[in-house]
N, CA and C of each residue as an Amber inpcrd file, in Angstrom:
protein
   273
 121.5810000 204.2420000 -48.7940000 121.8660000 205.3870000 -49.6370000
 122.6880000 206.4470000 -48.9060000 122.6440000 206.4620000 -47.5960000
 123.3810000 207.4820000 -46.8640000 124.8770000 207.3330000 -47.0750000
 125.3580000 206.1000000 -47.2350000 126.7920000 205.8860000 -47.4410000
 127.2370000 206.5060000 -48.7560000 126.4380000 206.3420000 -49.8180000
 126.7920000 206.9110000 -51.1130000 126.8430000 208.4310000 -51.0290000
 125.8770000 209.0590000 -50.3780000 125.8720000 210.5070000 -50.2210000
 127.0550000 210.9990000 -49.4110000 127.3940000 210.2590000 -48.3740000
 128.5290000 210.6410000 -47.5380000 129.8340000 210.5560000 -48.3180000
 129.9870000 209.5210000 -49.1480000 131.1900000 209.3990000 -49.9600000
 131.2970000 210.5550000 -50.9450000 130.1720000 210.9610000 -51.5200000
 130.1850000 212.0730000 -52.4650000 130.6420000 213.3620000 -51.8140000
 130.1620000 213.6270000 -50.6120000 130.5730000 214.8350000 -49.8870000
 132.0530000 214.7550000 -49.5370000 132.5240000 213.5830000 -49.1410000
 133.9370000 213.4330000 -48.8080000 134.8160000 213.6440000 -50.0370000
 134.3910000 213.1210000 -51.1990000 135.1540000 213.3370000 -52.4250000
 135.1860000 214.8180000 -52.7790000 134.0600000 215.4930000 -52.6020000
 133.9930000 216.9260000 -52.8940000 134.9360000 217.6990000 -51.9740000
 134.9120000 217.3910000 -50.6890000 135.7910000 218.0830000 -49.7520000
 137.2530000 217.8280000 -50.0970000 137.5650000 216.6080000 -50.5120000
 138.9360000 216.2720000 -50.9110000 139.3580000 217.1050000 -52.1190000
 138.4720000 217.2660000 -53.0910000 138.7920000 218.0560000 -54.2790000
 138.9790000 219.5330000 -53.9370000 138.1970000 220.0480000 -53.0050000
 138.3590000 221.4440000 -52.5870000 139.7230000 221.6480000 -51.9430000
 140.1300000 220.7250000 -51.0940000 141.4370000 220.8290000 -50.4460000
 142.5590000 220.7160000 -51.4750000 142.4200000 219.7990000 -52.4370000
 143.4420000 219.6720000 -53.4790000 143.5500000 220.9380000 -54.3110000
 142.4220000 221.5210000 -54.6690000 142.4410000 222.7520000 -55.4640000
 143.0700000 223.8860000 -54.6770000 142.7330000 223.9960000 -53.4040000
 143.3220000 225.0480000 -52.5720000 144.8330000 224.8660000 -52.4550000
 145.2850000 223.6440000 -52.2910000 146.7220000 223.3780000 -52.2040000
 147.4220000 223.7360000 -53.5060000 146.7970000 223.4150000 -54.6390000
 147.3660000 223.7460000 -55.9470000 147.4810000 225.2560000 -56.1260000
 146.4500000 225.9740000 -55.7450000 146.4610000 227.4350000 -55.8990000
 147.5070000 228.0580000 -54.9850000 147.5990000 227.5850000 -53.7550000
 148.5680000 228.1370000 -52.8100000 149.9990000 227.9220000 -53.3050000
 150.2300000 226.7970000 -53.9710000 151.5920000 226.5250000 -54.4250000
 152.0130000 227.4090000 -55.5990000 151.0750000 228.0540000 -56.2760000
 151.4070000 228.8700000 -57.4420000 151.3360000 230.3810000 -57.2010000
 150.8670000 230.7890000 -56.0550000 150.7790000 232.2160000 -55.7480000
 151.5740000 232.5130000 -54.4860000 151.8360000 233.7760000 -54.2700000
 152.4830000 234.1920000 -53.0240000 151.5100000 234.0060000 -51.8710000
 152.0410000 233.9520000 -50.6780000 151.2070000 233.6780000 -49.5120000
 150.1290000 234.7450000 -49.3230000 150.4410000 235.9990000 -49.6030000
 149.4720000 237.0660000 -49.3750000 148.3320000 237.0410000 -50.3830000
 148.6350000 236.6730000 -51.6050000 147.5970000 236.7100000 -52.6350000
 146.9280000 235.3660000 -52.8750000 147.4200000 234.3100000 -52.2500000
 146.8570000 232.9880000 -52.5320000 145.4290000 232.8390000 -52.0280000
 145.1170000 233.4210000 -50.8770000 143.7560000 233.3220000 -50.3590000
 142.7810000 234.0710000 -51.2590000 143.1610000 235.2430000 -51.7070000
 142.2930000 236.0100000 -52.5970000 142.1270000 235.3100000 -53.9390000
 143.2120000 234.8230000 -54.4960000 143.1400000 234.1180000 -55.7810000
 142.3290000 232.8320000 -55.6460000 142.5000000 232.1200000 -54.5670000
 141.7340000 230.8890000 -54.3520000 140.2500000 231.1540000 -54.2400000
 139.8800000 232.2010000 -53.5170000 138.4650000 232.5480000 -53.3970000
 137.8530000 232.9510000 -54.7240000 138.5930000 233.7380000 -55.4920000
 138.0910000 234.1770000 -56.7980000 137.9320000 232.9850000 -57.7320000
 138.9230000 232.1210000 -57.7980000 138.8450000 230.9470000 -58.6750000
 137.7260000 230.0080000 -58.2370000 137.5660000 229.8300000 -56.9340000
 136.5120000 228.9570000 -56.4180000 135.1370000 229.4600000 -56.8350000
 134.8870000 230.7560000 -56.6850000 133.5700000 231.2940000 -57.0300000
 133.3850000 231.4570000 -58.5330000 134.4500000 231.6660000 -59.2770000
 134.3240000 231.7280000 -60.7370000 133.9660000 230.3690000 -61.3260000
 134.3030000 229.3040000 -60.6260000 133.9630000 227.9770000 -61.1420000
 132.4650000 227.6820000 -61.0490000 131.6860000 228.5290000 -60.3570000
 130.2370000 228.3830000 -60.3080000 129.5410000 229.0630000 -61.4850000
 130.2260000 229.9160000 -62.2270000 129.5970000 230.6760000 -63.3030000
 128.9630000 229.7830000 -64.3660000 129.5960000 228.7190000 -64.8340000
 128.9450000 227.8960000 -65.8620000 127.6130000 227.2890000 -65.4100000
 127.4320000 227.1100000 -64.1130000 126.1810000 226.5320000 -63.6200000
 124.9890000 227.4120000 -63.9610000 125.1700000 228.7280000 -63.9070000
 124.0460000 229.6180000 -64.2090000 123.6470000 229.5550000 -65.6790000
 124.5600000 229.1350000 -66.5480000 124.2380000 228.9890000 -67.9660000
 123.6760000 227.6010000 -68.2870000 124.1580000 226.5770000 -67.6210000
 123.7450000 225.2190000 -67.9300000 122.4870000 224.7690000 -67.1900000
 122.2250000 225.3250000 -66.0330000 121.0910000 224.8740000 -65.2300000
 119.7440000 225.0620000 -65.9350000 119.4590000 226.2120000 -66.5550000
 118.1610000 226.3360000 -67.2310000 118.0180000 225.4110000 -68.4450000
 119.1200000 224.9780000 -69.0130000 119.1020000 224.1360000 -70.2070000
 119.4070000 222.6730000 -69.8960000 119.2930000 222.2700000 -68.6440000
 119.7230000 220.9350000 -68.2280000 118.9970000 219.8260000 -68.9870000
 117.7150000 219.9880000 -69.2170000 116.9280000 218.9430000 -69.8850000
 117.3460000 218.7480000 -71.3450000 117.8800000 219.7830000 -71.9680000
 118.2410000 219.6800000 -73.3830000 119.7190000 219.3510000 -73.6040000
 120.5020000 219.2650000 -72.5530000 121.9300000 218.9760000 -72.6910000
 122.1520000 217.5100000 -73.0330000 123.1720000 217.2580000 -73.8330000
 123.5250000 215.8670000 -74.1420000 124.2500000 215.2500000 -72.9460000
 124.3250000 213.9470000 -72.9530000 125.0070000 213.2530000 -71.8660000
 126.4830000 213.6220000 -71.8190000 127.0990000 213.7820000 -72.9730000
 128.5180000 214.1420000 -73.0140000 128.7430000 215.5330000 -72.4220000
 127.8600000 216.4730000 -72.7160000 127.9900000 217.8210000 -72.1510000
 127.8620000 217.7840000 -70.6350000 126.9360000 216.9750000 -70.1400000
 126.7660000 216.8540000 -68.6910000 128.0170000 216.2390000 -68.0500000
 128.5720000 215.2240000 -68.6900000 129.7690000 214.5790000 -68.1400000
 130.9740000 215.5100000 -68.1480000 131.1610000 216.2420000 -69.2310000
 132.3000000 217.1610000 -69.3210000 132.1450000 218.2990000 -68.3200000
 130.9190000 218.7930000 -68.1430000 130.7240000 219.8820000 -67.1840000
 130.9710000 219.4240000 -65.7590000 130.8290000 218.1400000 -65.4920000
 131.0600000 217.6190000 -64.1440000 132.5350000 217.4500000 -63.8160000
 133.4310000 217.7370000 -64.7560000 134.8520000 217.7120000 -64.4340000
 135.2180000 218.8550000 -63.4930000 134.4410000 219.9180000 -63.5160000
 134.6040000 220.9990000 -62.5500000 133.8930000 220.5740000 -61.2660000
 134.6110000 220.5670000 -60.1460000 134.0520000 220.0170000 -58.9150000
 132.8030000 220.7580000 -58.4520000 132.7640000 222.0800000 -58.6120000
 131.5900000 222.8250000 -58.1710000 130.3980000 222.5880000 -59.0880000
 130.6520000 222.4220000 -60.3760000 129.5720000 222.0920000 -61.3010000
 129.0130000 220.7120000 -60.9880000 129.8820000 219.7670000 -60.6930000
 129.4290000 218.4090000 -60.3790000 128.5360000 218.4180000 -59.1500000
 128.9460000 219.1310000 -58.1220000 128.1520000 219.1830000 -56.8960000
 126.8280000 219.9060000 -57.1390000 126.8530000 220.9960000 -57.8850000
 125.6360000 221.7590000 -58.1470000 124.6480000 220.9650000 -58.9870000
 125.1280000 220.3540000 -60.0660000 124.2340000 219.5630000 -60.9120000
 123.7180000 218.3320000 -60.1680000 124.5340000 217.7480000 -59.3300000
 124.0720000 216.6230000 -58.5140000 122.9710000 217.0150000 -57.5580000
 123.0920000 218.1790000 -56.9510000 122.0500000 218.6460000 -56.0410000
 120.7610000 218.9740000 -56.7920000 120.8820000 219.4670000 -58.0330000
 119.6950000 219.7420000 -58.8480000 118.9620000 218.4390000 -59.1540000
 119.7020000 217.4080000 -59.5380000 119.0880000 216.1150000 -59.8490000
 118.4220000 215.5240000 -58.6130000 119.0860000 215.5720000 -57.4850000
 118.4970000 215.0620000 -56.2460000 117.2490000 215.8510000 -55.8910000
 117.3090000 217.1710000 -56.0460000 116.1450000 218.0040000 -55.7540000
 114.9630000 217.6970000 -56.6520000 115.2200000 217.4210000 -57.9370000
 114.1210000 217.0760000 -58.8480000 113.4700000 215.7600000 -58.4510000
 114.2790000 214.7710000 -58.0760000 113.7010000 213.5000000 -57.6490000
 112.9570000 213.6360000 -56.3190000 113.4510000 214.4540000 -55.4250000
 112.7750000 214.6740000 -54.1480000 111.4300000 215.3660000 -54.3660000
 111.4070000 216.3220000 -55.3140000 110.1710000 217.0620000 -55.5660000
 109.0770000 216.2270000 -56.2120000 109.4590000 215.2270000 -56.9910000
 108.4610000 214.3930000 -57.6610000 108.1070000 213.1520000 -56.8540000
 108.8300000 212.8660000 -55.8120000 108.5690000 211.6980000 -54.9940000
 109.1030000 210.4180000 -55.5990000 110.0020000 210.5040000 -56.5580000
 110.5600000 209.3250000 -57.2280000 111.8360000 208.8200000 -56.5700000
 112.2490000 209.4170000 -55.5040000 113.5130000 209.0190000 -54.8680000
 113.3490000 207.6580000 -54.2250000 114.3130000 206.7880000 -54.4310000
 114.3040000 205.4510000 -53.8250000 115.3450000 205.4130000 -52.7200000
 114.9020000 205.1030000 -51.5370000 115.8370000 205.0220000 -50.4130000
 115.9990000 203.6040000 -49.9720000
């Protein structure tokens, strides 16, 4: 299972670098760091709305919300945490 987790982190890091490169290419050098930071942290906002309602969300809503890289990582960590807390995790 460690290989699967490692691949997930590597994919996440790759997406962060791609997003940063995209933002830098569209803003001036001085404002790109500020714009990138703001956009990165704004992408966490939907998590605060969806996390309390996770059990009632449809599968399609969960899949669409995972198109945002930060939402995917956050929801994945919530699922892993729930399985760890109940002792249902299979290693």
